[in-house]
Short mmCIF file of C-alpha atoms in Angstrom, two decimals:
data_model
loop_
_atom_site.label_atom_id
_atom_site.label_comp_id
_atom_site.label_asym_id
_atom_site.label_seq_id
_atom_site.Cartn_x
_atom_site.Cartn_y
_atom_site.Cartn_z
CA UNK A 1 -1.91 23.02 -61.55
CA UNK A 2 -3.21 26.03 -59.75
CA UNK A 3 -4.31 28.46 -62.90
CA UNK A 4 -7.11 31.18 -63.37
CA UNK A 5 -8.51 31.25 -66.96
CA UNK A 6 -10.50 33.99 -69.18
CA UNK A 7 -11.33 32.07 -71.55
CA UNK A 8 -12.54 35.05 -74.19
CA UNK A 9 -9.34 36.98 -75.29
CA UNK A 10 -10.91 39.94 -76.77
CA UNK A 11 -15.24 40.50 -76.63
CA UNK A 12 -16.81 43.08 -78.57
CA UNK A 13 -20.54 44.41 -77.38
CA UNK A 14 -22.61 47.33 -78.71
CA UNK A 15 -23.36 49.88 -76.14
CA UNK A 16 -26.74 49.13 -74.06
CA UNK A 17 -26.07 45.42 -74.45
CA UNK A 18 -25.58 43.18 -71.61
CA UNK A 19 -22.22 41.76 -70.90
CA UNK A 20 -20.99 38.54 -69.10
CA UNK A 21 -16.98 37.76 -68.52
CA UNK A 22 -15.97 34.78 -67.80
CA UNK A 23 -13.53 33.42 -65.10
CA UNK A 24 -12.48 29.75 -63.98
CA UNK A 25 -10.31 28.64 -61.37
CA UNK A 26 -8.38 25.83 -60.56
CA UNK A 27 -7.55 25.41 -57.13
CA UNK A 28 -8.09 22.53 -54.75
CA UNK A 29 -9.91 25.45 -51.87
CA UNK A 30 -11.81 28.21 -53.21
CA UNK A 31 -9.28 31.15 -53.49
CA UNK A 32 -10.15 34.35 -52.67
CA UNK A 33 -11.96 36.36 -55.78
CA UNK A 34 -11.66 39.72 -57.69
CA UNK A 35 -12.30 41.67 -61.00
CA UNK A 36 -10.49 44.61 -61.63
CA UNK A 37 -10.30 46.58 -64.77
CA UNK A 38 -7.09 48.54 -66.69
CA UNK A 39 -8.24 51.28 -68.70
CA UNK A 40 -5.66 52.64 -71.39
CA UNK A 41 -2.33 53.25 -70.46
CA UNK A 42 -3.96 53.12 -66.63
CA UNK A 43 -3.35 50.78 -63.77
CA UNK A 44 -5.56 48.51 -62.46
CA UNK A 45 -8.67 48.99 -60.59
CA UNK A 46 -10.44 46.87 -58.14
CA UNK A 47 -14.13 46.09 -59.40
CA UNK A 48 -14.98 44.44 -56.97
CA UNK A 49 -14.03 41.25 -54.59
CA UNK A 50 -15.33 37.91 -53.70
CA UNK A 51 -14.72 36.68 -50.06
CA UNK A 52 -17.44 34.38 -48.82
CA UNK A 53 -20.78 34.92 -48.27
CA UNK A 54 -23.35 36.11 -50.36
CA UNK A 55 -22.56 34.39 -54.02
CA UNK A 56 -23.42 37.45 -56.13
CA UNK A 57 -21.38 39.99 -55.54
CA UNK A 58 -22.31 44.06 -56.52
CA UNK A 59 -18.96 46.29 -57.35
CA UNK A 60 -18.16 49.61 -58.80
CA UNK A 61 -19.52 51.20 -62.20
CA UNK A 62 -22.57 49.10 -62.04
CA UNK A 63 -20.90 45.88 -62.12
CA UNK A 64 -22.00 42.46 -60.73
CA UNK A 65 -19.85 39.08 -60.60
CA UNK A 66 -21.43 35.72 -59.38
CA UNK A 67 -19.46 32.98 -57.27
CA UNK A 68 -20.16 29.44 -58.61
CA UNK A 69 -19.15 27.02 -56.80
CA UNK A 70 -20.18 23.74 -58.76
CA UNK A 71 -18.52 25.34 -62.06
CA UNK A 72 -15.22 26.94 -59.78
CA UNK A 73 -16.52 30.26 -62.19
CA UNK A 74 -16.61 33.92 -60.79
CA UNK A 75 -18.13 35.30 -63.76
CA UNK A 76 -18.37 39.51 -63.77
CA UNK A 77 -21.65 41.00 -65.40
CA UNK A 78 -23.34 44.71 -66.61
CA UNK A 79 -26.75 44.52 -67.76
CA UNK A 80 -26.10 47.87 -70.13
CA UNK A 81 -22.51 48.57 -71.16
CA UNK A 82 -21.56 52.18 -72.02
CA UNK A 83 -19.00 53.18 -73.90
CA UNK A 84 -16.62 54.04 -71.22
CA UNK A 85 -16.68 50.75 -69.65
CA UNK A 86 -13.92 49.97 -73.06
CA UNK A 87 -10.79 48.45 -71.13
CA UNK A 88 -9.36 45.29 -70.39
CA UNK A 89 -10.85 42.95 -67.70
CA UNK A 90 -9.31 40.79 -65.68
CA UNK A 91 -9.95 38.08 -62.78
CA UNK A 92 -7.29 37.26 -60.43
CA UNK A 93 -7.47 35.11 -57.08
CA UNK A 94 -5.34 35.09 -53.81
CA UNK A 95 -5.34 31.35 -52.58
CA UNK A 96 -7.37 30.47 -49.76
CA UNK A 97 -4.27 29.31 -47.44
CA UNK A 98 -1.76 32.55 -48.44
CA UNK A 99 1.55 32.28 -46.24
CA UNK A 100 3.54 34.89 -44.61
CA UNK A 101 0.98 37.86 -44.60
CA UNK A 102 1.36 38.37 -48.35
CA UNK A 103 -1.74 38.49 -50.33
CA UNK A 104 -0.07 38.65 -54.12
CA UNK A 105 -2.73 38.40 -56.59
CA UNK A 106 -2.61 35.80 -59.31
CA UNK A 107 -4.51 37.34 -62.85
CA UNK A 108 -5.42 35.39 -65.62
CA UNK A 109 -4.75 36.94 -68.73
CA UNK A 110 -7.38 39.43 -69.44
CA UNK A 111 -10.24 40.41 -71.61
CA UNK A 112 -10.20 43.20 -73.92
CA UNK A 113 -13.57 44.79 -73.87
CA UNK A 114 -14.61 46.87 -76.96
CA UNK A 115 -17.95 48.70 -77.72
CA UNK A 116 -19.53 49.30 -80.38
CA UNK A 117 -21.37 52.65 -80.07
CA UNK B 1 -5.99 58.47 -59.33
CA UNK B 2 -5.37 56.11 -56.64
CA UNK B 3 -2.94 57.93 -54.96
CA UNK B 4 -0.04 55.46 -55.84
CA UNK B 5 3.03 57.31 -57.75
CA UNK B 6 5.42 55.45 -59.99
CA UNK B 7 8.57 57.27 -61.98
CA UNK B 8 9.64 57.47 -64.54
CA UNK B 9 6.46 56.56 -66.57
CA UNK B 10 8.50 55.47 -69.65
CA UNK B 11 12.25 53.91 -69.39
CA UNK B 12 13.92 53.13 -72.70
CA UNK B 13 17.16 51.62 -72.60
CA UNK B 14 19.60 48.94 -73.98
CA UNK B 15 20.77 45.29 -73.12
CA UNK B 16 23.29 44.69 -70.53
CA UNK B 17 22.32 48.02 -68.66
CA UNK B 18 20.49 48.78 -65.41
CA UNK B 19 17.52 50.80 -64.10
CA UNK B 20 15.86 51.67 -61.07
CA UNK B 21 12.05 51.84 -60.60
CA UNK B 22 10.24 53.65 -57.83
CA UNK B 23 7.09 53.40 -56.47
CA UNK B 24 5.57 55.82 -54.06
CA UNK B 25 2.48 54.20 -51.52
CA UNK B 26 -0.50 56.05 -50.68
CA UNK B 27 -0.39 57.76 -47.27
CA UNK B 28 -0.20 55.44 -44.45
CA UNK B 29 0.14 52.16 -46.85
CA UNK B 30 3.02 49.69 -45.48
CA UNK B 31 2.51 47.70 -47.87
CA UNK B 32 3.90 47.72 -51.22
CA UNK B 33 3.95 44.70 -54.31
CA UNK B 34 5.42 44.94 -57.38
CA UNK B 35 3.88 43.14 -60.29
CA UNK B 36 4.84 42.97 -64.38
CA UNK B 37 2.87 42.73 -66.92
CA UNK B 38 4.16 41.47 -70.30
CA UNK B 39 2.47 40.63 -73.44
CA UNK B 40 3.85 36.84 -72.90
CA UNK B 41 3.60 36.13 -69.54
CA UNK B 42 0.62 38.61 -68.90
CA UNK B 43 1.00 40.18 -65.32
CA UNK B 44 2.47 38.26 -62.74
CA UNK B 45 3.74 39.12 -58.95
CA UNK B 46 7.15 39.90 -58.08
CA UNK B 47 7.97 40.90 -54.61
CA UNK B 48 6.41 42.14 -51.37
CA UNK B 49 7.75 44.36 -48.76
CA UNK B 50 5.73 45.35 -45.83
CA UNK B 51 7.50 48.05 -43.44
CA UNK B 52 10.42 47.62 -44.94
CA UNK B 53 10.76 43.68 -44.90
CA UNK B 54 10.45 41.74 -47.63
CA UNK B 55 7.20 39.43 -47.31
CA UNK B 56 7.06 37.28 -50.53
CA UNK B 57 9.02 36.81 -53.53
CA UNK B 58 7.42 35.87 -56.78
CA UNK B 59 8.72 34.76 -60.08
CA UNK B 60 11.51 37.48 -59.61
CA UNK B 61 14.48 36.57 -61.31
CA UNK B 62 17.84 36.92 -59.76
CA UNK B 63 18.93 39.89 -62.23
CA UNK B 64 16.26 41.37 -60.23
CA UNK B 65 15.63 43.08 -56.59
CA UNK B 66 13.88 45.32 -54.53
CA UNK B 67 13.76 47.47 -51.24
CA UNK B 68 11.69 49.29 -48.87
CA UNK B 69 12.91 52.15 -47.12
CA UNK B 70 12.21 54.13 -44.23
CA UNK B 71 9.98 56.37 -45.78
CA UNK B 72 7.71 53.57 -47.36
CA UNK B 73 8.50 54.56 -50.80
CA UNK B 74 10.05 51.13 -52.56
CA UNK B 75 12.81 50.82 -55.61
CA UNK B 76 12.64 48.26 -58.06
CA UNK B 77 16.64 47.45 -59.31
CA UNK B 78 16.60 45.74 -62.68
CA UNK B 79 20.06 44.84 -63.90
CA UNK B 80 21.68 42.74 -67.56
CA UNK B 81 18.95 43.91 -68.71
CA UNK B 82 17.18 41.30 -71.97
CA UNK B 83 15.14 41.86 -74.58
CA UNK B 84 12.43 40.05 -72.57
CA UNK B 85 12.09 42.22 -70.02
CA UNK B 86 10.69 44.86 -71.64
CA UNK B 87 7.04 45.69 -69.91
CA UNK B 88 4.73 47.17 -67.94
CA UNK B 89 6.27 47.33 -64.02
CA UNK B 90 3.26 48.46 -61.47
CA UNK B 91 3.32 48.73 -58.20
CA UNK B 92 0.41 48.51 -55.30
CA UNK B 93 0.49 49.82 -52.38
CA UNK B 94 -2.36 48.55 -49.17
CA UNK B 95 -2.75 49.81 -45.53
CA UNK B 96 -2.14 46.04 -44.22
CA UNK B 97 -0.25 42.81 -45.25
CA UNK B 98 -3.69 41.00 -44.63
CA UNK B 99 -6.30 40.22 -47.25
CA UNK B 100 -8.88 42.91 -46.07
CA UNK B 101 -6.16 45.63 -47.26
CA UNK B 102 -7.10 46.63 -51.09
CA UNK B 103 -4.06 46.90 -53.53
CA UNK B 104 -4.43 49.95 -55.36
CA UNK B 105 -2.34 49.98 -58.00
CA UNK B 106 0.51 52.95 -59.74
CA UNK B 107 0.08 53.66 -63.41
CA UNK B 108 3.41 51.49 -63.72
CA UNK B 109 6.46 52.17 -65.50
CA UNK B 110 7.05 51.13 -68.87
CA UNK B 111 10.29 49.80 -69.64
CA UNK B 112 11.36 49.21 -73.46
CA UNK B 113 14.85 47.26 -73.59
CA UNK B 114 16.39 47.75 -76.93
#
């Protein structure tokens, strides 16, 4: 079945650390890629996107996601995490062959991001 | 603030009644999706309307519908309302029904059924 997984529910890092989210797909074409984030009692935010191209992929807030195609993983990095960057993650895909001219995203089910200051 | 307005922000109300959710685009967006977010089924897609036709319908159950009017602005009619469908409604609103338009999304509505 088609699915997108994030496989860590909740990741704790202390501020300055590095920090790597993970994202698999499951579709039979790549889908169409993107992070975006939910702050607090926010909506969500586009991160950044993954079309073709280039495999790593720069965003917003100093974020950075890498398309792997051998491991179907779109995996969003930050090499120094500050305390603001606290939210909820999540990946979500729009399959390659979308009918109808609608683009609905598909999320998986988010990571909760806390730091530690 | 992405320029998307939703109303009301909170909704608390009981089984069996019905609400109405509305979501205002940005500027110039003909586009609008509606998407829920529950702690069970996380968030998943509802509808689409572009220009006031619907485009796609999600896992939107039959209790449930939508519109787009003239204006842009969309409703979101909830009715019988369950237990289960208390959660976060957002909408997003993009220029274009193509891929290259960016949904940005409301702060949703958040509807406790009691």
């Amino acid at each position: 079945a088609q699915s997108v997984t994030q496989p860590d529910i909740h990741i704790t890092v202390s501020e300055g650390a590095s920090l790597e989210l993970r994202c698999n797909y499951s579709y039979g074409a790549t889908p169409y890629l993107f992070w975006y984030v939910q702050s607090p009692g926010q909506g969500l935010q586009l991160l950044l996107k993954y079309f073709s191209g280039d495999t790593l992929v720069q965003g917003i807030k100093g974020f950075e996601a890498e398309f792997k195609r051998s491991q179907s993983s779109f995996n969003l990095r930050k090499p120094s995490v500050h305390w603001s960057d606290a939210a909820e993650y999540f990946c979500a895909v729009v399959p390659l062959y979308s009918g109808a001219g609608s683009y609905q995203l598909t999320f998986g089910k988010g990571t909760k991001l806390s730091v530690i200051p | 603030d992405s320029g998307v307005t939703q109303t009301p922000k909170h909704l608390i109300t009981a089984t069996g009644q019905r609400v109405t959710l509305r979501c205002s685009p940005r500027s110039g967006d003909l586009s609008v999706y509606w998407y829920q977010q529950s702690l069970d089924q996380g968030l998943q897609f509802l509808i689409h309307y572009y220009n006031g036709e619907e485009r796609a319908k999600g896992n939107i159950l039959e209790r449930f519908s939508a519109q787009q009017f003239p204006d842009l602005h969309s409703e979101l009619n909830l009715s019988s309302l369950e237990l289960g469908d208390s959660a976060l409604y957002f909408c997003a609103s993009s220029v274009s029904g193509d891929l290259m338009g960016e949904q940005y999304f409301g702060p949703g509505t958040r509807l406790t059924v009691t």
